[in-house]
mmCIF file of C-alpha atoms and ligand atoms in Angstrom:
data_model
loop_
_atom_site.group_PDB
_atom_site.id
_atom_site.type_symbol
_atom_site.label_atom_id
_atom_site.label_comp_id
_atom_site.label_asym_id
_atom_site.label_seq_id
_atom_site.Cartn_x
_atom_site.Cartn_y
_atom_site.Cartn_z
ATOM 1 C CA MET A 5 8.065 17.774 19.352
ATOM 2 C CA GLU A 6 8.613 14.724 20.277
ATOM 3 C CA GLU A 7 5.835 11.579 19.806
ATOM 4 C CA THR A 8 4.814 9.599 23.149
ATOM 5 C CA PRO A 9 4.505 5.938 22.448
ATOM 6 C CA ASN A 10 0.190 6.616 23.130
ATOM 7 C CA GLN A 11 -0.119 9.532 20.549
ATOM 8 C CA GLU A 12 2.062 7.297 18.001
ATOM 9 C CA VAL A 13 -0.619 4.423 18.209
ATOM 10 C CA LYS A 14 -3.555 6.808 18.176
ATOM 11 C CA LYS A 15 -2.157 7.860 14.882
ATOM 12 C CA LYS A 16 -1.868 4.753 13.255
ATOM 13 C CA HIS A 17 -5.291 3.706 13.819
ATOM 14 C CA PHE A 18 -6.598 7.086 12.300
ATOM 15 C CA TYR A 19 -8.348 6.629 9.038
ATOM 16 C CA ARG A 20 -6.487 9.475 7.515
ATOM 17 C CA ARG A 21 -7.354 10.499 3.904
ATOM 18 C CA PRO A 22 -5.392 12.996 1.845
ATOM 19 C CA ARG A 23 -6.777 16.709 2.160
ATOM 20 C CA TYR A 24 -6.122 17.372 -1.492
ATOM 21 C CA ARG A 25 -6.212 15.034 -4.407
ATOM 22 C CA LYS A 26 -5.523 16.102 -7.841
ATOM 23 C CA LYS A 27 -8.045 14.733 -10.704
ATOM 24 C CA PRO A 28 -6.849 15.204 -14.179
ATOM 25 C CA SER A 29 -9.685 17.192 -15.353
ATOM 26 C CA GLU A 30 -10.546 19.068 -12.272
ATOM 27 C CA GLY A 31 -7.695 20.680 -10.966
ATOM 28 C CA TYR A 32 -7.147 20.689 -7.222
ATOM 29 C CA GLU A 33 -10.125 19.329 -5.547
ATOM 30 C CA ASN A 34 -10.670 19.253 -1.619
ATOM 31 C CA THR A 35 -11.692 15.658 -0.879
ATOM 32 C CA ARG A 36 -13.076 16.218 2.558
ATOM 33 C CA ARG A 37 -16.007 14.215 1.654
ATOM 34 C CA THR A 38 -18.226 11.286 2.944
ATOM 35 C CA PRO A 39 -15.490 8.092 3.307
ATOM 36 C CA LYS A 40 -16.436 5.533 1.046
ATOM 37 C CA LYS A 41 -18.315 2.657 1.983
ATOM 38 C CA ILE A 42 -16.735 -0.783 2.301
ATOM 39 C CA SER A 43 -17.324 -4.607 1.583
ATOM 40 C CA ILE A 44 -15.142 -7.109 3.474
ATOM 41 C CA VAL A 45 -15.091 -10.078 1.533
ATOM 42 C CA ILE A 46 -14.154 -13.130 4.222
ATOM 43 C CA PRO A 47 -13.611 -16.829 2.761
ATOM 44 C CA LEU A 48 -14.113 -19.431 5.857
ATOM 45 C CA PHE A 49 -13.893 -22.844 6.398
ATOM 46 C CA ASN A 50 -14.141 -24.370 9.869
ATOM 47 C CA GLU A 51 -12.844 -21.305 11.389
ATOM 48 C CA GLU A 52 -15.704 -21.220 14.322
ATOM 49 C CA GLU A 53 -13.838 -19.860 16.759
ATOM 50 C CA SER A 54 -12.458 -17.074 14.871
ATOM 51 C CA LEU A 55 -15.513 -15.882 13.549
ATOM 52 C CA GLN A 56 -16.659 -13.672 16.784
ATOM 53 C CA PRO A 57 -13.604 -12.224 17.740
ATOM 54 C CA LEU A 58 -12.780 -11.166 14.094
ATOM 55 C CA SER A 59 -16.039 -9.608 13.925
ATOM 56 C CA ASN A 60 -15.707 -7.735 16.956
ATOM 57 C CA ASP A 61 -12.151 -6.567 15.385
ATOM 58 C CA ILE A 62 -13.716 -5.242 12.393
ATOM 59 C CA LYS A 63 -16.173 -3.262 13.907
ATOM 60 C CA ARG A 64 -14.153 -1.727 16.272
ATOM 61 C CA VAL A 65 -11.886 -0.401 14.043
ATOM 62 C CA CYS A 66 -14.141 0.738 11.213
ATOM 63 C CA GLU A 67 -16.066 2.366 14.162
ATOM 64 C CA LEU A 68 -12.842 4.254 15.299
ATOM 65 C CA ASN A 69 -12.004 5.265 12.110
ATOM 66 C CA LYS A 70 -15.905 5.918 10.933
ATOM 67 C CA ILE A 71 -15.784 3.687 7.844
ATOM 68 C CA GLU A 72 -19.444 2.419 6.826
ATOM 69 C CA PHE A 73 -18.835 -1.149 5.782
ATOM 70 C CA ASP A 74 -20.787 -4.614 5.741
ATOM 71 C CA VAL A 75 -18.761 -7.826 5.870
ATOM 72 C CA ILE A 76 -19.505 -11.078 3.436
ATOM 73 C CA PHE A 77 -18.704 -14.193 4.880
ATOM 74 C CA VAL A 78 -18.226 -16.883 2.517
ATOM 75 C CA ASP A 79 -18.654 -20.483 4.878
ATOM 76 C CA ASP A 80 -17.021 -22.831 2.320
ATOM 77 C CA GLY A 81 -18.633 -25.893 3.189
ATOM 78 C CA SER A 82 -17.109 -25.650 7.037
ATOM 79 C CA THR A 83 -18.590 -29.304 8.932
ATOM 80 C CA ASP A 84 -18.216 -27.334 12.242
ATOM 81 C CA THR A 85 -20.538 -24.814 13.561
ATOM 82 C CA SER A 86 -19.187 -21.805 11.626
ATOM 83 C CA LEU A 87 -22.330 -21.305 9.904
ATOM 84 C CA LYS A 88 -24.578 -21.504 12.793
ATOM 85 C CA VAL A 89 -21.986 -18.401 14.365
ATOM 86 C CA LEU A 90 -22.836 -16.720 11.347
ATOM 87 C CA ARG A 91 -26.579 -16.817 11.696
ATOM 88 C CA GLU A 92 -25.932 -15.394 15.177
ATOM 89 C CA LEU A 93 -23.745 -12.800 14.029
ATOM 90 C CA ASN A 94 -26.117 -11.939 11.224
ATOM 91 C CA LYS A 95 -28.680 -11.537 14.037
ATOM 92 C CA SER A 96 -27.272 -9.247 16.330
ATOM 93 C CA ASP A 97 -25.773 -7.254 13.654
ATOM 94 C CA ARG A 98 -27.430 -7.199 9.981
ATOM 95 C CA ARG A 99 -24.039 -5.795 8.314
ATOM 96 C CA PHE A 100 -22.695 -9.183 9.146
ATOM 97 C CA LYS A 101 -23.676 -11.082 6.195
ATOM 98 C CA TYR A 102 -23.089 -14.570 4.681
ATOM 99 C CA VAL A 103 -23.142 -17.005 2.133
ATOM 100 C CA SER A 104 -22.762 -20.526 2.872
ATOM 101 C CA PHE A 105 -21.940 -23.541 0.501
ATOM 102 C CA GLN A 106 -23.340 -26.758 0.121
ATOM 103 C CA LYS A 107 -19.626 -28.272 -0.255
ATOM 104 C CA ASN A 108 -16.249 -27.143 0.035
ATOM 105 C CA TYR A 109 -15.616 -25.620 -3.032
ATOM 106 C CA GLY A 110 -12.228 -23.788 -2.461
ATOM 107 C CA LYS A 111 -10.594 -20.035 -1.424
ATOM 108 C CA SER A 112 -11.071 -18.746 -4.898
ATOM 109 C CA ALA A 113 -14.577 -20.005 -5.429
ATOM 110 C CA ALA A 114 -15.548 -18.382 -1.970
ATOM 111 C CA LEU A 115 -13.880 -15.032 -3.098
ATOM 112 C CA GLN A 116 -15.598 -15.167 -6.536
ATOM 113 C CA VAL A 117 -19.418 -15.792 -4.941
ATOM 114 C CA GLY A 118 -18.297 -13.265 -2.153
ATOM 115 C CA PHE A 119 -17.415 -10.826 -4.921
ATOM 116 C CA LYS A 120 -20.836 -11.228 -5.939
ATOM 117 C CA HIS A 121 -22.548 -9.785 -2.847
ATOM 118 C CA VAL A 122 -20.744 -6.568 -2.343
ATOM 119 C CA THR A 123 -22.451 -3.064 -1.903
ATOM 120 C CA GLY A 124 -19.269 -0.834 -1.172
ATOM 121 C CA GLU A 125 -16.893 1.043 -3.353
ATOM 122 C CA TYR A 126 -14.179 -0.240 -2.034
ATOM 123 C CA VAL A 127 -13.572 -4.217 -1.205
ATOM 124 C CA VAL A 128 -11.106 -5.564 1.269
ATOM 125 C CA THR A 129 -10.535 -9.212 1.462
ATOM 126 C CA MET A 130 -9.001 -10.817 4.347
ATOM 127 C CA ASP A 131 -8.819 -14.528 5.830
ATOM 128 C CA ALA A 132 -11.128 -15.577 8.675
ATOM 129 C CA ASP A 133 -8.308 -17.231 10.982
ATOM 130 C CA LEU A 134 -7.197 -14.430 12.629
ATOM 131 C CA GLN A 135 -3.504 -14.120 10.840
ATOM 132 C CA ASP A 136 -4.668 -11.134 9.367
ATOM 133 C CA ASP A 137 -5.207 -7.558 11.231
ATOM 134 C CA PRO A 138 -8.378 -5.875 10.963
ATOM 135 C CA THR A 139 -6.523 -2.317 11.905
ATOM 136 C CA GLU A 140 -4.818 -2.791 8.729
ATOM 137 C CA ILE A 141 -7.851 -1.488 6.852
ATOM 138 C CA PRO A 142 -7.603 2.293 6.936
ATOM 139 C CA ASN A 143 -4.115 1.445 6.016
ATOM 140 C CA LEU A 144 -5.201 -0.066 2.779
ATOM 141 C CA LEU A 145 -8.193 2.292 2.344
ATOM 142 C CA ASN A 146 -5.555 5.166 2.195
ATOM 143 C CA LYS A 147 -3.574 3.416 -0.620
ATOM 144 C CA LEU A 148 -6.501 3.154 -2.610
ATOM 145 C CA ASP A 149 -7.230 6.530 -2.177
ATOM 146 C CA GLU A 150 -3.688 7.539 -3.671
ATOM 147 C CA GLY A 151 -5.133 6.021 -6.677
ATOM 148 C CA PHE A 152 -4.111 2.880 -7.091
ATOM 149 C CA ASP A 153 -6.838 0.009 -7.708
ATOM 150 C CA LEU A 154 -5.667 -3.000 -5.850
ATOM 151 C CA VAL A 155 -3.760 -2.873 -3.039
ATOM 152 C CA SER A 156 -2.152 -6.260 -1.514
ATOM 153 C CA GLY A 157 -1.191 -6.541 1.853
ATOM 154 C CA TRP A 158 2.778 -7.486 2.189
ATOM 155 C CA LYS A 159 3.401 -9.791 5.425
ATOM 156 C CA LYS A 160 6.889 -8.430 5.824
ATOM 157 C CA LYS A 161 7.391 -10.392 8.963
ATOM 158 C CA ARG A 162 5.470 -13.754 8.786
ATOM 159 C CA TYR A 163 4.333 -15.706 11.576
ATOM 160 C CA ASP A 164 4.164 -19.365 9.737
ATOM 161 C CA PRO A 165 5.971 -22.598 9.813
ATOM 162 C CA PHE A 166 9.750 -22.255 8.227
ATOM 163 C CA ILE A 167 8.890 -24.655 5.620
ATOM 164 C CA LYS A 168 6.303 -22.351 4.503
ATOM 165 C CA ARG A 169 8.356 -19.058 5.063
ATOM 166 C CA VAL A 170 10.849 -20.252 2.416
ATOM 167 C CA SER A 171 8.336 -21.832 -0.415
ATOM 168 C CA SER A 172 6.510 -18.906 -0.395
ATOM 169 C CA LYS A 173 9.625 -16.760 -0.815
ATOM 170 C CA PHE A 174 10.482 -18.590 -3.885
ATOM 171 C CA PHE A 175 6.662 -18.863 -5.036
ATOM 172 C CA ASN A 176 6.832 -14.672 -4.660
ATOM 173 C CA TYR A 177 9.888 -14.485 -6.835
ATOM 174 C CA VAL A 178 8.957 -17.164 -9.451
ATOM 175 C CA THR A 179 5.854 -15.157 -9.946
ATOM 176 C CA GLY A 180 7.182 -11.479 -9.900
ATOM 177 C CA LEU A 181 9.519 -12.728 -12.284
ATOM 178 C CA MET A 182 7.163 -14.027 -14.729
ATOM 179 C CA SER A 183 4.340 -11.803 -14.850
ATOM 180 C CA GLY A 184 6.938 -8.657 -14.331
ATOM 181 C CA ILE A 185 4.864 -7.208 -11.210
ATOM 182 C CA LYS A 186 6.594 -5.802 -8.339
ATOM 183 C CA ILE A 187 5.769 -6.852 -5.245
ATOM 184 C CA HIS A 188 6.899 -9.359 -2.291
ATOM 185 C CA ASP A 189 3.628 -11.375 -1.260
ATOM 186 C CA PHE A 190 1.269 -12.028 -4.002
ATOM 187 C CA ASN A 191 -0.922 -14.429 -1.661
ATOM 188 C CA CYS A 192 -1.741 -12.048 1.400
ATOM 189 C CA GLY A 193 -5.320 -12.837 2.579
ATOM 190 C CA LEU A 194 -5.467 -9.097 2.982
ATOM 191 C CA LYS A 195 -6.137 -7.039 0.317
ATOM 192 C CA ALA A 196 -8.261 -3.729 -0.824
ATOM 193 C CA TYR A 197 -9.536 -3.391 -4.509
ATOM 194 C CA LYS A 198 -11.702 -0.492 -6.332
ATOM 195 C CA ARG A 199 -15.471 -1.909 -6.919
ATOM 196 C CA VAL A 200 -14.465 -1.797 -10.653
ATOM 197 C CA VAL A 201 -11.654 -4.422 -10.088
ATOM 198 C CA ILE A 202 -13.333 -7.358 -8.512
ATOM 199 C CA ASP A 203 -16.643 -6.568 -11.207
ATOM 200 C CA LYS A 204 -13.856 -7.675 -13.546
ATOM 201 C CA ILE A 205 -11.856 -10.163 -12.622
ATOM 202 C CA ARG A 206 -12.956 -13.668 -12.173
ATOM 203 C CA VAL A 207 -11.491 -15.954 -9.826
ATOM 204 C CA TYR A 208 -12.049 -19.931 -10.135
ATOM 205 C CA GLY A 209 -9.894 -23.175 -9.004
ATOM 206 C CA GLU A 210 -6.904 -21.985 -7.069
ATOM 207 C CA LEU A 211 -6.099 -18.132 -9.021
ATOM 208 C CA HIS A 212 -6.807 -16.527 -5.992
ATOM 209 C CA ARG A 213 -3.342 -16.385 -5.763
ATOM 210 C CA TYR A 214 -3.119 -14.502 -8.643
ATOM 211 C CA MET A 215 -5.103 -11.457 -8.329
ATOM 212 C CA PRO A 216 -2.678 -9.176 -8.367
ATOM 213 C CA VAL A 217 -1.234 -10.714 -11.395
ATOM 214 C CA LEU A 218 -4.634 -11.193 -13.282
ATOM 215 C CA ALA A 219 -5.655 -7.077 -12.051
ATOM 216 C CA ASP A 220 -2.357 -6.065 -13.482
ATOM 217 C CA TRP A 221 -3.046 -7.739 -17.121
ATOM 218 C CA GLN A 222 -6.409 -6.060 -16.762
ATOM 219 C CA GLY A 223 -4.797 -2.378 -16.455
ATOM 220 C CA TYR A 224 -5.011 -1.798 -13.262
ATOM 221 C CA SER A 225 -2.417 -0.368 -11.163
ATOM 222 C CA VAL A 226 -1.369 -2.704 -8.225
ATOM 223 C CA SER A 227 0.663 -1.900 -5.018
ATOM 224 C CA GLU A 228 1.407 -2.981 -1.771
ATOM 225 C CA ILE A 229 1.809 -1.858 1.817
ATOM 226 C CA PRO A 230 3.564 -3.947 4.810
ATOM 227 C CA VAL A 231 0.997 -5.484 6.804
ATOM 228 C CA GLN A 232 0.700 -6.758 10.267
ATOM 229 C CA HIS A 233 0.661 -11.063 10.566
ATOM 230 C CA HIS A 234 -0.342 -13.439 13.316
ATOM 231 C CA PRO A 235 0.084 -16.994 14.057
ATOM 232 C CA ARG A 236 -2.678 -18.951 13.756
ATOM 233 C CA ARG A 237 -4.639 -19.033 17.157
ATOM 234 C CA TYR A 238 -6.974 -21.674 16.598
ATOM 235 C CA GLY A 239 -7.437 -24.765 13.981
ATOM 236 C CA LYS A 240 -5.505 -25.762 11.518
ATOM 237 C CA THR A 241 -3.845 -24.246 8.144
ATOM 238 C CA LYS A 242 -6.621 -25.662 5.178
ATOM 239 C CA PHE A 243 -3.398 -25.870 2.510
ATOM 240 C CA GLY A 244 -0.668 -28.194 2.863
ATOM 241 C CA ILE A 245 2.405 -28.779 1.090
ATOM 242 C CA SER A 246 0.661 -29.750 -2.237
ATOM 243 C CA ARG A 247 -0.291 -25.857 -2.506
ATOM 244 C CA PHE A 248 3.072 -25.271 -3.908
ATOM 245 C CA PHE A 249 3.184 -27.510 -6.548
ATOM 246 C CA LYS A 250 -0.432 -26.635 -7.348
ATOM 247 C CA GLY A 251 0.468 -22.607 -7.527
ATOM 248 C CA PHE A 252 3.129 -23.257 -9.825
ATOM 249 C CA ILE A 253 0.644 -25.431 -12.169
ATOM 250 C CA ASP A 254 -1.342 -22.470 -11.938
ATOM 251 C CA LEU A 255 1.648 -19.874 -12.982
ATOM 252 C CA VAL A 256 1.451 -21.477 -16.184
ATOM 253 C CA THR A 257 -2.161 -21.237 -16.318
ATOM 254 C CA VAL A 258 -2.093 -17.651 -15.427
ATOM 255 C CA ILE A 259 0.442 -16.524 -17.991
ATOM 256 C CA PHE A 260 -1.341 -18.676 -20.427
ATOM 257 C CA VAL A 261 -4.828 -17.158 -19.211
ATOM 258 C CA THR A 262 -3.063 -13.247 -19.087
ATOM 259 C CA ARG A 263 -1.286 -13.192 -22.766
ATOM 260 C CA TYR A 264 -2.894 -15.944 -24.951
ATOM 261 C CA ILE A 265 -6.193 -16.949 -23.221
ATOM 262 C CA LYS A 266 -8.139 -14.480 -25.498
ATOM 263 C CA ARG A 267 -5.673 -15.589 -28.747
ATOM 264 C CA PRO A 268 -4.599 -19.042 -28.261
ATOM 265 C CA MET A 269 -3.669 -19.523 -32.308
ATOM 266 C CA HIS A 270 -1.068 -16.936 -31.718
ATOM 267 C CA LEU A 271 0.942 -19.159 -29.139
ATOM 268 C CA PHE A 272 0.341 -22.949 -30.189
ATOM 269 C CA GLY A 273 -0.261 -21.844 -34.199
ATOM 270 C CA PHE A 274 2.901 -20.435 -33.833
ATOM 271 C CA LEU A 275 4.819 -23.309 -32.256
ATOM 272 C CA GLY A 276 2.704 -25.632 -34.915
ATOM 273 C CA ALA A 277 3.702 -23.328 -37.701
ATOM 274 C CA LEU A 278 7.109 -23.417 -36.720
ATOM 275 C CA ALA A 279 7.472 -27.167 -36.044
ATOM 276 C CA PHE A 280 6.102 -27.832 -39.450
ATOM 277 C CA LEU A 281 8.320 -25.367 -41.413
ATOM 278 C CA ILE A 282 11.473 -27.247 -39.875
ATOM 279 C CA GLY A 283 10.251 -30.716 -40.415
ATOM 280 C CA ILE A 284 9.220 -29.652 -44.045
ATOM 281 C CA ILE A 285 12.682 -28.251 -44.803
ATOM 282 C CA VAL A 286 14.325 -30.934 -43.258
ATOM 283 C CA ASN A 287 12.442 -34.293 -45.028
ATOM 284 C CA GLY A 288 12.737 -31.728 -48.451
ATOM 285 C CA TYR A 289 16.502 -32.008 -47.896
ATOM 286 C CA LEU A 290 16.321 -35.662 -47.424
ATOM 287 C CA SER A 291 14.166 -35.903 -50.467
ATOM 288 C CA TYR A 292 16.434 -34.081 -52.820
ATOM 289 C CA GLU A 293 19.348 -36.568 -51.411
ATOM 290 C CA TRP A 294 16.997 -39.551 -52.134
ATOM 291 C CA ILE A 295 16.070 -38.176 -55.392
ATOM 292 C CA MET A 296 20.141 -37.683 -56.424
ATOM 293 C CA GLY A 297 20.655 -41.357 -55.605
ATOM 294 C CA GLN A 298 21.201 -41.718 -51.524
ATOM 295 C CA PRO A 299 19.550 -44.123 -49.632
ATOM 296 C CA LEU A 300 17.275 -43.014 -46.721
ATOM 297 C CA SER A 301 17.436 -46.110 -44.637
ATOM 298 C CA ASN A 302 20.394 -45.027 -42.541
ATOM 299 C CA ARG A 303 19.300 -41.179 -42.278
ATOM 300 C CA PRO A 304 17.776 -40.781 -38.506
ATOM 301 C CA MET A 305 17.110 -37.369 -39.348
ATOM 302 C CA LEU A 306 14.073 -38.717 -41.451
ATOM 303 C CA LEU A 307 12.052 -39.522 -38.355
ATOM 304 C CA PHE A 308 13.113 -36.202 -36.729
ATOM 305 C CA GLY A 309 11.196 -34.092 -39.561
ATOM 306 C CA ILE A 310 8.354 -36.649 -39.796
ATOM 307 C CA LEU A 311 7.911 -35.661 -35.600
ATOM 308 C CA LEU A 312 8.120 -32.126 -36.407
ATOM 309 C CA VAL A 313 5.412 -32.439 -39.263
ATOM 310 C CA ILE A 314 3.229 -34.524 -36.868
ATOM 311 C CA VAL A 315 3.422 -32.190 -33.968
ATOM 312 C CA GLY A 316 3.445 -29.138 -36.340
ATOM 313 C CA VAL A 317 -0.231 -30.429 -37.208
ATOM 314 C CA GLN A 318 -0.877 -30.902 -33.613
ATOM 315 C CA PHE A 319 -0.180 -27.975 -31.920
ATOM 316 C CA PHE A 320 -2.032 -25.908 -34.665
ATOM 317 C CA SER A 321 -5.450 -28.214 -34.125
ATOM 318 C CA VAL A 322 -4.945 -27.545 -30.212
ATOM 319 C CA GLY A 323 -4.741 -23.773 -31.530
ATOM 320 C CA LEU A 324 -7.525 -24.184 -33.687
ATOM 321 C CA LEU A 325 -9.753 -26.158 -30.726
ATOM 322 C CA GLY A 326 -8.723 -23.298 -28.288
ATOM 323 C CA GLU A 327 -10.184 -20.569 -30.605
ATOM 324 C CA LEU A 328 -13.438 -22.530 -31.076
ATOM 325 C CA MET A 329 -13.623 -22.712 -26.960
ATOM 326 C CA VAL A 330 -12.767 -18.899 -26.246
ATOM 327 C CA HIS A 331 -15.876 -18.376 -29.002
ATOM 328 C CA ASN A 332 -17.810 -20.610 -27.142
ATOM 329 C CA SER A 333 -17.295 -19.955 -23.487
ATOM 330 C CA GLN A 334 -19.323 -17.117 -22.525
ATOM 331 C CA ASN A 335 -21.047 -19.249 -19.504
ATOM 332 C CA ASP A 336 -20.348 -17.965 -15.922
ATOM 333 C CA THR A 337 -19.402 -21.462 -13.498
ATOM 334 C CA GLU A 338 -21.959 -22.301 -11.215
ATOM 335 C CA TYR A 339 -21.994 -22.937 -7.464
ATOM 336 C CA THR A 340 -24.885 -24.065 -5.380
ATOM 337 C CA VAL A 341 -25.041 -22.426 -2.514
ATOM 338 C CA LYS A 342 -27.192 -23.483 0.493
ATOM 339 C CA GLU A 343 -28.100 -20.200 2.094
ATOM 340 C CA VAL A 344 -27.526 -16.478 1.343
ATOM 341 C CA ASN A 345 -28.537 -14.144 3.786
ATOM 342 C CA LYS A 346 -27.664 -10.423 2.706
HETATM 343 N N1 LIG B 19 -10.211 -21.503 3.125
HETATM 344 C C1 LIG B 19 -11.493 -21.515 2.520
HETATM 345 N N2 LIG B 19 -11.065 -22.711 1.576
HETATM 346 C C2 LIG B 19 -10.624 -23.419 1.640
HETATM 347 C C3 LIG B 19 -9.399 -23.608 2.369
HETATM 348 C C4 LIG B 19 -9.412 -21.978 3.098
HETATM 349 O O1 LIG B 19 -12.510 -20.356 2.361
HETATM 350 O O2 LIG B 19 -10.982 -24.622 0.862
HETATM 351 C C5 LIG B 19 -10.257 -20.253 3.794
HETATM 352 C C6 LIG B 19 -9.555 -20.318 5.443
HETATM 353 O O3 LIG B 19 -10.698 -20.189 6.722
HETATM 354 C C7 LIG B 19 -9.102 -18.872 5.980
HETATM 355 C C8 LIG B 19 -8.506 -18.203 4.667
HETATM 356 O O4 LIG B 19 -9.093 -19.362 3.410
HETATM 357 O O5 LIG B 19 -10.125 -17.979 5.957
HETATM 358 C C9 LIG B 19 -6.931 -18.476 4.326
HETATM 359 O O6 LIG B 19 -6.738 -19.968 4.507
HETATM 360 P P1 LIG B 19 -5.692 -20.885 5.650
HETATM 361 O O7 LIG B 19 -5.235 -19.877 7.013
HETATM 362 O O8 LIG B 19 -6.011 -22.031 6.077
HETATM 363 O O9 LIG B 19 -4.541 -20.271 4.841
HETATM 364 P P2 LIG B 19 -2.514 -20.289 5.261
HETATM 365 O O10 LIG B 19 -2.850 -18.806 6.231
HETATM 366 O O11 LIG B 19 -2.124 -21.121 5.696
HETATM 367 O O12 LIG B 19 -2.264 -19.638 3.816
HETATM 368 MG MG1 LIG B 20 -4.223 -18.484 7.446
#
């Protein structure tokens, strides 16, 4: 039967859970159970105009699809009237909760603090600037229901300035290459997680760009679905071009964090030992020649050997220091919360 465009639209907005899902131990099971509650975490920094329409959209989509939800807005030290809007939103509907920072700590900090207050079994993150579309929430949840632990949005058609689109492509390509994760859009604000994932991952600095990498490293399954994207309606972007340089420095951090954080000696110890060994061989050879009567004054190789030995010892020491820090770093970073309402 031919579908009219109208039916098509209706279908898209309907939250369809799979009828049957196989669990390894239980065989086929009818999964027509109550849908899982979701918590939506929204970091925001000076987005006063967008908050009301965004909340309306979320409410409409979730109620239409019978999704039980709450929203945790994290006001990242806004200097406009965002906090006032959040207070009003909370007053009129208690499902819209908020945390407000004393100062601007950055998106990762906002997400991390937001994650502390989630109550749902599934957690969705999205930007506050109306660029992410709440109608995608049911689709993300469906994908989680398929068994994935993290589902990332893929802004297949992006409404961002040209320079940002190009550099973002490059960034995603390199991140995919370095991390081995096959998704197109690491930095999409719209993502859905199973609760266990966010309970496990700590996002600090600007590591929010690498949530899929961090999750994958913890052994969680990562997937993506194409999502609608919109141009920014109000205000302007909070990240300048510097994001890409910082982004790549962060990539080094992530690679290090995911591969070596618990064992820095494996990297530094190995490099240090290698440099030290080559240095010893070089200088041993030169010493042999010196004993055999060759003068060392015209052998630049000597300097190279000494350099390798020193660098080797230094790398080794850095590795040892790293091990000490890993051993002692059990403390969480603290953020000064100005106001909490949950
Ligand atoms: N954001 C934040 N703290 C910051 C910068 C940004 O909470 O220090 C929020 C911002 O309000 C928005 C989201 O992070 O909800 C994404 O920011 P933006 O739209 O500026 O990034 P872009 O879409 O340009 O990548
Ligand atoms: Mg944006």
